[in-house]
XYZ file of C-alpha atoms in Angstrom:
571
model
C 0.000 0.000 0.000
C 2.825 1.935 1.060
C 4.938 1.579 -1.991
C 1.834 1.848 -4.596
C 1.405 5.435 -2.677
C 4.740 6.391 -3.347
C 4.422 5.544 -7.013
C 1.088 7.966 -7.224
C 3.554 10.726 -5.800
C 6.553 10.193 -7.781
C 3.935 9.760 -11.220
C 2.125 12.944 -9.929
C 5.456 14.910 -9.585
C 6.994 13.597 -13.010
C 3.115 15.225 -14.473
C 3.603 18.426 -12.792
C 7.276 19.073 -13.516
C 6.326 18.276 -17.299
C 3.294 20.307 -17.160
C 5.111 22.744 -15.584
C 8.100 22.299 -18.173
C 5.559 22.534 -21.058
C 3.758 25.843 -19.720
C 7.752 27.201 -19.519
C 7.803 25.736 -23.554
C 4.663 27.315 -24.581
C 5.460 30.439 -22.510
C 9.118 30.943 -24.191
C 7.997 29.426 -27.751
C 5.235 32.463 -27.436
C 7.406 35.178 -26.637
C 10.160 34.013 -29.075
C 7.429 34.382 -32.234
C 6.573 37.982 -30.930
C 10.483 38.931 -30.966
C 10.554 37.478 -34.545
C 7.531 39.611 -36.024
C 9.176 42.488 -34.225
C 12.302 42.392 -35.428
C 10.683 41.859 -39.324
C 8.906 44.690 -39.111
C 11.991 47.031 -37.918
C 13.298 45.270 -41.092
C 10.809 46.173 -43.127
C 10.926 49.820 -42.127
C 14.633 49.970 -42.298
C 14.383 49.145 -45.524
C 11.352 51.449 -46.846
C 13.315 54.014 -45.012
C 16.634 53.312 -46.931
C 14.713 53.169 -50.594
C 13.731 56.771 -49.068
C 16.937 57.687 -48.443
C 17.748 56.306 -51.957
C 15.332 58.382 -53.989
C 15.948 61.828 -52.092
C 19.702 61.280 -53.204
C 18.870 60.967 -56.184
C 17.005 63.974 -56.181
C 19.596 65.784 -54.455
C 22.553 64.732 -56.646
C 20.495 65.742 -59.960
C 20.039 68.802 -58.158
C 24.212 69.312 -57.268
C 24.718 68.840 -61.153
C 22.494 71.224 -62.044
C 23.951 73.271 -58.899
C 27.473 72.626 -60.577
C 26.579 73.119 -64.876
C 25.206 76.449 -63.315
C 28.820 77.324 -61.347
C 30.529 76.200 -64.447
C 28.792 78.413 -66.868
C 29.244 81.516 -64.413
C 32.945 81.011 -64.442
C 33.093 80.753 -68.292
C 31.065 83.992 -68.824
C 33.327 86.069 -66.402
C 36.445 84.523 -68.147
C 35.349 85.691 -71.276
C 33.518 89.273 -70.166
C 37.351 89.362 -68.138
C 38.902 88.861 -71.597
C 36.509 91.557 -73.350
C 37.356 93.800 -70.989
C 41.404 93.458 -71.138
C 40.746 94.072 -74.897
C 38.065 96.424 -74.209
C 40.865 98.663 -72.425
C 43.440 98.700 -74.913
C 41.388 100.192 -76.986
C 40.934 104.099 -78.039
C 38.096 105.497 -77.151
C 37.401 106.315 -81.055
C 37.676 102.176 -81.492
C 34.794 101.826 -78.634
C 32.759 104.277 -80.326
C 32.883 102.821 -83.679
C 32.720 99.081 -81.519
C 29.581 100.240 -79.771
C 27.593 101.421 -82.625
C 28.398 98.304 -84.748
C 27.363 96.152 -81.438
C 24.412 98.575 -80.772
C 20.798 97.755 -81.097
C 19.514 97.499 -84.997
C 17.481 100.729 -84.109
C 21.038 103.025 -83.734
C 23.096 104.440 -86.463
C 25.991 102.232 -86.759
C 29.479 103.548 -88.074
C 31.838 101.435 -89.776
C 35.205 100.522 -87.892
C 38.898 98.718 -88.840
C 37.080 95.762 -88.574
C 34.421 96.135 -91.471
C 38.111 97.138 -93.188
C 39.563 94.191 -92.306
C 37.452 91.641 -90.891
C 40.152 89.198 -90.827
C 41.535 91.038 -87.385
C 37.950 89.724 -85.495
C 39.372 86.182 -85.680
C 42.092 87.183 -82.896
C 41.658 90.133 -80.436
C 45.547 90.297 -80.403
C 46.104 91.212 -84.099
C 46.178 95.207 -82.962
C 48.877 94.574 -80.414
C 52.815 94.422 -81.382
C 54.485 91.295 -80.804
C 57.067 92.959 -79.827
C 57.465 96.646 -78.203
C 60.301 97.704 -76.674
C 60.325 101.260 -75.343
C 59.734 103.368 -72.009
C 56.077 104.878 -72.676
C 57.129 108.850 -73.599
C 54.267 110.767 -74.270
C 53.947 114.285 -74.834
C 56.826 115.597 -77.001
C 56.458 117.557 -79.712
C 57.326 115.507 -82.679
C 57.286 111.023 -82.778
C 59.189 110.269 -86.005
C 57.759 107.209 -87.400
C 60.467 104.320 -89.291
C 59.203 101.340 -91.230
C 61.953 99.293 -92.103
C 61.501 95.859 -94.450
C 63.827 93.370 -95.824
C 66.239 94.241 -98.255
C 68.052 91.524 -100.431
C 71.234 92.981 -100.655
C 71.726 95.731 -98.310
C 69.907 97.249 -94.876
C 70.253 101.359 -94.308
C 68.409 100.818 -91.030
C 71.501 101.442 -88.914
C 72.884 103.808 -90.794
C 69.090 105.725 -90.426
C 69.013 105.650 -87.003
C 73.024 107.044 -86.064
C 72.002 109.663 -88.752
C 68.793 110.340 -87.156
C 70.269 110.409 -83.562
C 73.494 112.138 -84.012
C 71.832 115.327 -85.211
C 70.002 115.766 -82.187
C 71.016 117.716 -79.439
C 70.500 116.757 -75.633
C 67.325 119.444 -75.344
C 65.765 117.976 -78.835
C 66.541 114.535 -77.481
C 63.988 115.175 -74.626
C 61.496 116.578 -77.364
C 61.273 113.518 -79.729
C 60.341 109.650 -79.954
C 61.818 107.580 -82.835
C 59.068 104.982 -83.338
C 61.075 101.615 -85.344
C 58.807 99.532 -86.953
C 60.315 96.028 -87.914
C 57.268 95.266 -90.211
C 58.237 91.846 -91.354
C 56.407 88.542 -90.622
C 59.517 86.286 -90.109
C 60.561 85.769 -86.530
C 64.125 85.179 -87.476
C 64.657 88.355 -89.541
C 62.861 90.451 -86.786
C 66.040 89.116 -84.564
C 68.664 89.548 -86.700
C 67.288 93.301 -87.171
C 67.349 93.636 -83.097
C 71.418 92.208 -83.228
C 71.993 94.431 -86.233
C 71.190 97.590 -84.242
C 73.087 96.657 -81.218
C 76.425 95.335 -83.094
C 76.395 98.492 -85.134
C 76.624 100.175 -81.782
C 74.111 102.608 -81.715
C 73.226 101.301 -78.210
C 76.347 102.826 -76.984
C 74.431 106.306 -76.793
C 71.251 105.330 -76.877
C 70.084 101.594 -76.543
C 71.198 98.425 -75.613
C 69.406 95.225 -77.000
C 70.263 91.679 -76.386
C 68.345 89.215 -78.196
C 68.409 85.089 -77.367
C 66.952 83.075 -79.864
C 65.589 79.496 -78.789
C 64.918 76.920 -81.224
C 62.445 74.279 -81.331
C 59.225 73.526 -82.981
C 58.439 77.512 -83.061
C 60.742 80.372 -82.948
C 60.151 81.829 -79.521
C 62.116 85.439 -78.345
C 63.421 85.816 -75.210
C 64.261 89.950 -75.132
C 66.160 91.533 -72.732
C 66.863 95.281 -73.009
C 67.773 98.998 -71.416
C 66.768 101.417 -73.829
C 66.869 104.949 -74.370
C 63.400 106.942 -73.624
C 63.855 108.342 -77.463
C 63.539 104.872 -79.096
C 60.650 102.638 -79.556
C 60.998 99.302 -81.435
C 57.720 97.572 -82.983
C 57.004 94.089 -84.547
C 53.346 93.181 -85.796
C 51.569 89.629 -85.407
C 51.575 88.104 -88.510
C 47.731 87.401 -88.333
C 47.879 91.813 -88.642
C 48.679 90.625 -92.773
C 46.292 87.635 -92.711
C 44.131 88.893 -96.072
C 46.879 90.398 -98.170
C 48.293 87.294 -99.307
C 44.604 85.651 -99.790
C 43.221 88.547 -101.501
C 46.066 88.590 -104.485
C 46.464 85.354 -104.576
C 42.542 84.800 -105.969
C 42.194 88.350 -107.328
C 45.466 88.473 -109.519
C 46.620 85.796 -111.534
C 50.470 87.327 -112.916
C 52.899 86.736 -110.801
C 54.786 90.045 -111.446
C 51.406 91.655 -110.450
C 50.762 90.350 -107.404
C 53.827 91.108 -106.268
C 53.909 94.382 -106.429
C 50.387 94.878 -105.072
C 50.653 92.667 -102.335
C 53.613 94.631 -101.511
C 52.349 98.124 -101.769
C 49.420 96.926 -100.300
C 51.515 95.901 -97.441
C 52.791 99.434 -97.055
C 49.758 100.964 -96.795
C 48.980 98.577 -93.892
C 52.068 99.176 -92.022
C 51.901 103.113 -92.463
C 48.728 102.705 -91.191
C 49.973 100.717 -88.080
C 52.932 102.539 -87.283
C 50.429 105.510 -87.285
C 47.831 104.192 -84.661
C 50.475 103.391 -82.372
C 52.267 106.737 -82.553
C 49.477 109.095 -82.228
C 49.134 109.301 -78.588
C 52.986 110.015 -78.251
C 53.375 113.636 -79.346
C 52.052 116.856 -81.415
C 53.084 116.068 -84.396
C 53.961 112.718 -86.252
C 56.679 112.838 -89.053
C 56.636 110.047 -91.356
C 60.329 108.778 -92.585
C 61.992 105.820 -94.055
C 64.729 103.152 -93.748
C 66.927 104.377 -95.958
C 67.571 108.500 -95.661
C 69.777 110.533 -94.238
C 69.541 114.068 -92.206
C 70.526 117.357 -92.170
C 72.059 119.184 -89.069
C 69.532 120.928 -86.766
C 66.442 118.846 -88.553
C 64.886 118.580 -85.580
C 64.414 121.987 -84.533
C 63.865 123.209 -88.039
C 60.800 121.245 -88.555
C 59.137 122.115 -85.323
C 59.799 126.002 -85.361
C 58.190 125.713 -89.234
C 54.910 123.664 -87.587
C 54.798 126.251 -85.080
C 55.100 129.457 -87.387
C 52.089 128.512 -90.053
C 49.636 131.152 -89.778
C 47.036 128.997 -89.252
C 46.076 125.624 -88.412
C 44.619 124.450 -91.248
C 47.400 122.742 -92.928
C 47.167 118.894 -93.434
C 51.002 117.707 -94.419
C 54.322 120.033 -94.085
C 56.972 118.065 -96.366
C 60.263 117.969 -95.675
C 61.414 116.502 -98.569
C 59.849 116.070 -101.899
C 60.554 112.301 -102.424
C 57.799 109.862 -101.859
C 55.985 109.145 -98.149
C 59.694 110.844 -96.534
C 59.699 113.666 -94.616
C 56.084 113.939 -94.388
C 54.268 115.695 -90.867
C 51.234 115.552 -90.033
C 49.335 117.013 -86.893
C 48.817 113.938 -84.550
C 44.909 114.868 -84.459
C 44.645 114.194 -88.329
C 45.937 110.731 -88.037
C 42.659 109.575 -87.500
C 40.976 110.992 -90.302
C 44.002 109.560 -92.422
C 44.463 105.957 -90.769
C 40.748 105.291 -92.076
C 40.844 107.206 -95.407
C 44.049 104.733 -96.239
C 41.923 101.535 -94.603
C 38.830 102.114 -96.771
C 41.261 101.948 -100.398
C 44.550 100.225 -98.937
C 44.169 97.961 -101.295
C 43.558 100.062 -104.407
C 46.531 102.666 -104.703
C 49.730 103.580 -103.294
C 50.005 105.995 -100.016
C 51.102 109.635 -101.972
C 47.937 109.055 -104.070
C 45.714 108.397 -101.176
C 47.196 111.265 -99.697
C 46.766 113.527 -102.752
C 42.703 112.560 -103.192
C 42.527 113.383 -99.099
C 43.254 116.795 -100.280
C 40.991 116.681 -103.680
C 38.192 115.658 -101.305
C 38.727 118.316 -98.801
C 39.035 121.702 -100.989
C 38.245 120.700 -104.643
C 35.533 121.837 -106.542
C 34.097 119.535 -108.957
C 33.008 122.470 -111.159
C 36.013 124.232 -110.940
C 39.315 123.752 -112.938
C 42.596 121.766 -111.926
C 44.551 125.100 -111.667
C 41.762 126.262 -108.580
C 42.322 122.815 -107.218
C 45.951 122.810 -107.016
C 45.844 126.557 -105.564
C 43.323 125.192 -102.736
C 45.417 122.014 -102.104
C 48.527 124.099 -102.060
C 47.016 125.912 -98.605
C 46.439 122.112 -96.835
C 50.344 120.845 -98.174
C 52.886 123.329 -97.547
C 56.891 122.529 -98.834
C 59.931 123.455 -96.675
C 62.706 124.180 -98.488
C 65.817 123.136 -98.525
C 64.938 118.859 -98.004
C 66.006 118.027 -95.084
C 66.441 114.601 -95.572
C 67.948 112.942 -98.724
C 66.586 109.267 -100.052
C 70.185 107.187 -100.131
C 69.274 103.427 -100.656
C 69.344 101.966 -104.122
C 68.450 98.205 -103.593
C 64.370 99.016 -102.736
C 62.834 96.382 -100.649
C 60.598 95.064 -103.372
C 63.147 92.464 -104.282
C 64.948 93.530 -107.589
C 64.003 96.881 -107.559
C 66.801 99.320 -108.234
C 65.593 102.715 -106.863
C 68.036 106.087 -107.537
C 66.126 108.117 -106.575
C 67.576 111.745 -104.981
C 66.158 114.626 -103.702
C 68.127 118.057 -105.572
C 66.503 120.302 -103.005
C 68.277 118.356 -100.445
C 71.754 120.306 -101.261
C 75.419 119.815 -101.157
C 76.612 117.569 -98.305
C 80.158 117.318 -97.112
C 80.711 113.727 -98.681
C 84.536 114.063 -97.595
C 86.862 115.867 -94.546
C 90.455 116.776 -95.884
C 93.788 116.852 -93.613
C 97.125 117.966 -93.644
C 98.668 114.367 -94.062
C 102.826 113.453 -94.472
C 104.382 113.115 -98.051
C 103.827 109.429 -98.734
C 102.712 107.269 -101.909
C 98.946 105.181 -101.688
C 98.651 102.317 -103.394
C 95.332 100.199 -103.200
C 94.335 96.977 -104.951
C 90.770 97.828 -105.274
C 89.305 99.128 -108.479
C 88.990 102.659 -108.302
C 85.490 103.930 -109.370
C 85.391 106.641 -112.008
C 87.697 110.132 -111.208
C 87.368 109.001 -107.025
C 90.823 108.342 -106.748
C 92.755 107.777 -103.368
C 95.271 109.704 -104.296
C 92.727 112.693 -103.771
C 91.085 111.535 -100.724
C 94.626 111.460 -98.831
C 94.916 115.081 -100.264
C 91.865 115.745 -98.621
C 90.639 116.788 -102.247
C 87.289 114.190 -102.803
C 87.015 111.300 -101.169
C 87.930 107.741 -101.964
C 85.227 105.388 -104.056
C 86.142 101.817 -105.209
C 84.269 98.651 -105.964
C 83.475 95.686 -103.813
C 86.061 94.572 -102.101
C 87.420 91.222 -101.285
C 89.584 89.368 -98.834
C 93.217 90.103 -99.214
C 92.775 93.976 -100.663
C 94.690 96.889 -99.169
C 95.197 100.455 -99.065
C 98.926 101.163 -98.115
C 100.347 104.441 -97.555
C 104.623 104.575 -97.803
C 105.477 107.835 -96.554
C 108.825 109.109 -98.136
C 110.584 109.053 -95.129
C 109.974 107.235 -91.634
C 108.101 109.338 -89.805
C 106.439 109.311 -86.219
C 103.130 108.969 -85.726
C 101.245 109.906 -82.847
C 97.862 108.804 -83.667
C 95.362 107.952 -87.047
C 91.806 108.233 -87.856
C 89.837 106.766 -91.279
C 86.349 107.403 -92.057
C 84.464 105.125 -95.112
C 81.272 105.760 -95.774
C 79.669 109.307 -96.462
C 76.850 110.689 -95.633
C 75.245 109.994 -99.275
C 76.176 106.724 -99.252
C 76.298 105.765 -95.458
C 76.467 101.785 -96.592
C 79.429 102.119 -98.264
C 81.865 100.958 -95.380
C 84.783 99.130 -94.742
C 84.050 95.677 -92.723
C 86.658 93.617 -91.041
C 89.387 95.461 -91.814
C 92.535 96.042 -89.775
C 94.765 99.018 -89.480
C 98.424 97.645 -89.728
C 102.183 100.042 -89.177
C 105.782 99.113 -90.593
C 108.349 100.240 -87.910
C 111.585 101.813 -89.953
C 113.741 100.073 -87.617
C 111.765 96.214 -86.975
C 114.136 94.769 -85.111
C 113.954 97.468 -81.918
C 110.201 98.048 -82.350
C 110.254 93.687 -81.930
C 112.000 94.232 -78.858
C 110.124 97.333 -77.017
C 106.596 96.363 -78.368
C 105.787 92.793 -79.573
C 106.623 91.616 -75.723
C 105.423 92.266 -72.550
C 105.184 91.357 -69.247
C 107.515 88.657 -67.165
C 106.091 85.744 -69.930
C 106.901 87.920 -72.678
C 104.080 87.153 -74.522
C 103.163 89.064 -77.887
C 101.417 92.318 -77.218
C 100.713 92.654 -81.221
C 100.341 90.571 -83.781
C 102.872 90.128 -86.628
C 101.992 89.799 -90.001
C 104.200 87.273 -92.669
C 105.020 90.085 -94.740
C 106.555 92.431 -91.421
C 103.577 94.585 -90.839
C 101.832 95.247 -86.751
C 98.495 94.929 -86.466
C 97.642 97.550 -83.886
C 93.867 98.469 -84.935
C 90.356 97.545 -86.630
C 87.167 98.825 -87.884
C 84.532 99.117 -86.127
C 81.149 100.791 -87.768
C 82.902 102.198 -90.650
C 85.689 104.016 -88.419
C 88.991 103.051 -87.389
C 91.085 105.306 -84.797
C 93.950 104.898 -81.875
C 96.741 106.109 -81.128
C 99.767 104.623 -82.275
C 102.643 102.646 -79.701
C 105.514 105.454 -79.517
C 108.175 102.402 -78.966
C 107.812 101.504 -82.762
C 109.573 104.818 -83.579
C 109.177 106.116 -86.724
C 107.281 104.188 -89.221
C 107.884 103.157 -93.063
C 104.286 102.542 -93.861
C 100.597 102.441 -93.052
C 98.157 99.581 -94.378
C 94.491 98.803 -93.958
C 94.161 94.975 -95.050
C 90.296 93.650 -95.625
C 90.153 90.248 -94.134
C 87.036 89.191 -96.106
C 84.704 89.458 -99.136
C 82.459 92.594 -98.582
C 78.863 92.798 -99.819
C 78.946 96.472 -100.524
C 81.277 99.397 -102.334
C 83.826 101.279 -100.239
C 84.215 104.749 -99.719
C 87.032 106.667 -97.392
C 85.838 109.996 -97.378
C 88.477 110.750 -94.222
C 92.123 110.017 -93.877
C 93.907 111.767 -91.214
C 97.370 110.788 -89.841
C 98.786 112.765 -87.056
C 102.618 112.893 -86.892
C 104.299 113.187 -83.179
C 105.049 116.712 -81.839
């Protein structure tokens, strides 16, 4: 009884611990399910949240690009308004004028402008600016002297020009005056050689210096360093300045021969009218000139007291010479008037006849005669006389062109200085051209004119009897014929007595090296020259000397002239 008791308990405690347990089950297995749908639903809403999150990005990022197309386009339009404006500025005020009405609304007048002249300069905005400009910004003198130079095939006058031009001013007119050079040729490399040209003929060692480094590579590029003088201003055009010139004779003329000439004079008229623009602003009056003249003493002052003593003010060109576009002044106020009287026909007729129909449009009368037209013209061009400058180049730039042409009213020029030399016998190898004998030109009677020269000629002078000398000077080249020099040519002595001159002057120092150099034939080198003159003094330990020789090292491209000789004997 006992044990079937006990086995009621123990079966009724087994029932309750697994009723018990399975309450627990059911409990946890409930709660378990309602942790499952919550966390699915937190799901569910994380992810309808996210494809939220998705769109509005979306949204937002189509919004940024439109944001950043918008930022984009703002910085393009203030680049270019930034670039209008630079070019805007450089600009005259007449140019924004004539700019404004052409840009102005259909409803305003519009005036035509250099660009309805020549469209061609629209394609770039730096086709009115030089290349090159070298020059300290003078403004305000009284007279800018404008020089166009060009190539020339067989000789350049530029140099020549320019120590002409500057030499005959004093330091007052010097303060007065710009000297505007305009290099007006498209090829980089000529442009350079023009810059080295000026400085090796040693202008720059009163007025400029230039240095020019050239560096080669695909392009020609310029590298320009310079000091320059506040009276000289050097110009080179872009070539996209010419861009239609070549294109319009090139379909509009079909002989060669033509189109050279055209294009060329064509050319001119564009650079005149360039040179012009830029020297407008720079002084009273503007004188036109060219490469290849020279001047008379006390030019400068000459043409500005004749500007300023006209009775009046209505006078369109004072000409200082009666050759061609030389010599020509103009009031800087007219320049305008002219600059787009040349534009509208530049490419129809040469500059002197577009000058001359100015004038026939300004005072003629169509129903009068030519003689009351020539009177009335007479009033606007006035003629100073004696020239003042004188046309010297013969080789003209349009390329086998021989051009002789001289001014008469330009007057006689001393072409030759004469000294009281020793006794001695000249003797040249060079061909002596016509009566220009050196015999004369040693006299001091003419000066001395031969033909080219080549290496190994001389002009020796054997004086009678050894005589000291205590210093020598020799001029080529005249003021007619500036070009005319002597190039690489050394100044050599003959002591009387070689053997003590060896000793006392060919060695110096503890080394005893050579102070001169000895030529095969016995003759010192003791000089050279150097832009057509050669001077020194000569070494007083050679004593007295047998002879004098100048000996050309190399072929010369030009004549010779010596229009000086002058050997001074020791007191």
């Amino acid at each position: 009884m006992r044990l079937r008791n006990g086995t009621f308990l123990t079966v009724l405690l087994f029932g309750l611990c697994g009723l018990i347990s399975l309450s627990w089950y059911t409990a946890f297995s409930n709660s378990k399910g309602d942790v499952v749908d919550v966390y699915q639903r937190e799901f569910l809403a994380l992810r309808e949240r996210l494809h939220s999150a998705e769109q509005e990005n979306l949204k937002r990022s189509k919004e940024l690009n439109l944001v950043l197309d918008e930022i984009k386009r703002a910085i393009a339009e203030k680049q270019v308004l930034r670039d209008i404006n630079r070019t805007w500025s450089s600009l005259s005020d007449e140019t924004k004028l004539k700019l404004w009405n052409v840009s102005s609304s259909k409803n305003v007048l519009q005036l035509p402008s250099i660009f309805h002249h020549l469209p061609h300069l629209l394609a770039k905005e730096s086709s009115l600016q030089p290349a090159v400009h070298i020059g300290q910004g003078r403004t305000g003198v009284s007279i800018v002297m404008g020089v166009p130079s060009v190539k020339r095939e067989v000789h350049s006058y530029l140099t020549d020009t320019l120590s002409s031009l500057m030499t005959e001013l004093s330091p007052a007119e010097k303060e007065d005056c710009v000297i505007v050079v305009f290099i007006a040729e498209v090829g980089t490399l000529y442009t350079s050689v023009q810059f080295n040209s000026i400085q090796f003929n040693s202008i720059q060692s009163c007025f400029i210096s230039i240095t020019i480094e050239i560096q080669c590579c695909q392009s020609m590029t310029k590298n320009i360093k310079y000091t320059t003088h506040t009276i000289l201003y050097i110009l080179h055009c872009n070539i996209t300045y010419y861009t239609a010139i070549i294109l319009h004779y090139l379909v509009n003329v079909h002989t060669v021969i033509l189109m050279l000439f055209f294009r060329w004079r064509t050319k001119q008229n564009l650079d005149y009218c360039f040179l012009m623009m830029y020297a407008q602003s720079k002084g009273t009056y503007y004188v036109q000139l060219e490469d290849d003249i020279v001047a008379r003493p006390n030019y400068f002052t000459t043409m500005k007291n004749f500007a300023l003593q006209q009775p009046s003010e209505e006078w369109m060109i004072l000409e200082f010479s009666q050759l061609g576009f030389i010599g020509k002044m103009f009031k800087s106020i007219d320049l305008s008037l002219i600059v787009e009287f040349m534009l509208m026909f530049y490419k129809d007729k040469p500059i002197d006849w577009l000058l001359d129909h100015i004038m026939w449009v300004k005072v003629c009368n169509p129903e009068k005669d030519a003689k009351h037209c020539d009177r009335q013209k007479a009033n606007l061009r006035i003629r100073f006389k004696p020239s003042l400058f004188q046309h010297v180049g013969t080789h003209s730039s349009l390329a086998g062109k021989i051009q002789k042409l001289k001014d008469k009213d330009f007057g006689k020029q001393t072409l030759h200085k004469g000294h009281a030399n020793p006794l001695a016998e000249v003797t040249t190898s060079l061909k002596t051209y016509q009566h220009f004998t050196l015999e004369k030109a040693y006299l001091g009677e003419d000066f001395f004119w031969a033909f080219t020269p080549v290496a190994g000629d001389f002009i020796r002078i054997r004086f009678f009897t050894p005589v000291r000398i205590e210093r020598y000077f020799f001029r080529s080249g005249n003021i007619e014929h500036p070009g005319d020099k002597l190039f690489n040519t050394t100044v050599e002595v003959q002591p009387f007595d070689n053997i003590q001159s060896e000793k006392e002057a060919l060695k110096e120092g503890r080394e005893k090296t050579p102070k001169y150099h000895r030529t095969e034939d016995g003759f010192i080198r003791i000089g050279k020259f150097q832009n057509g003159i050669a001077e020194g003094e000569v070494d007083p330990s050679f004593g007295p000397l047998e002879a004098l020789r100048l000996s050309i090292l190399t072929d010369s491209p030009v004549w010779v002239i010596l229009s000086e000789i002058f050997i001074k004997k020791a007191e």
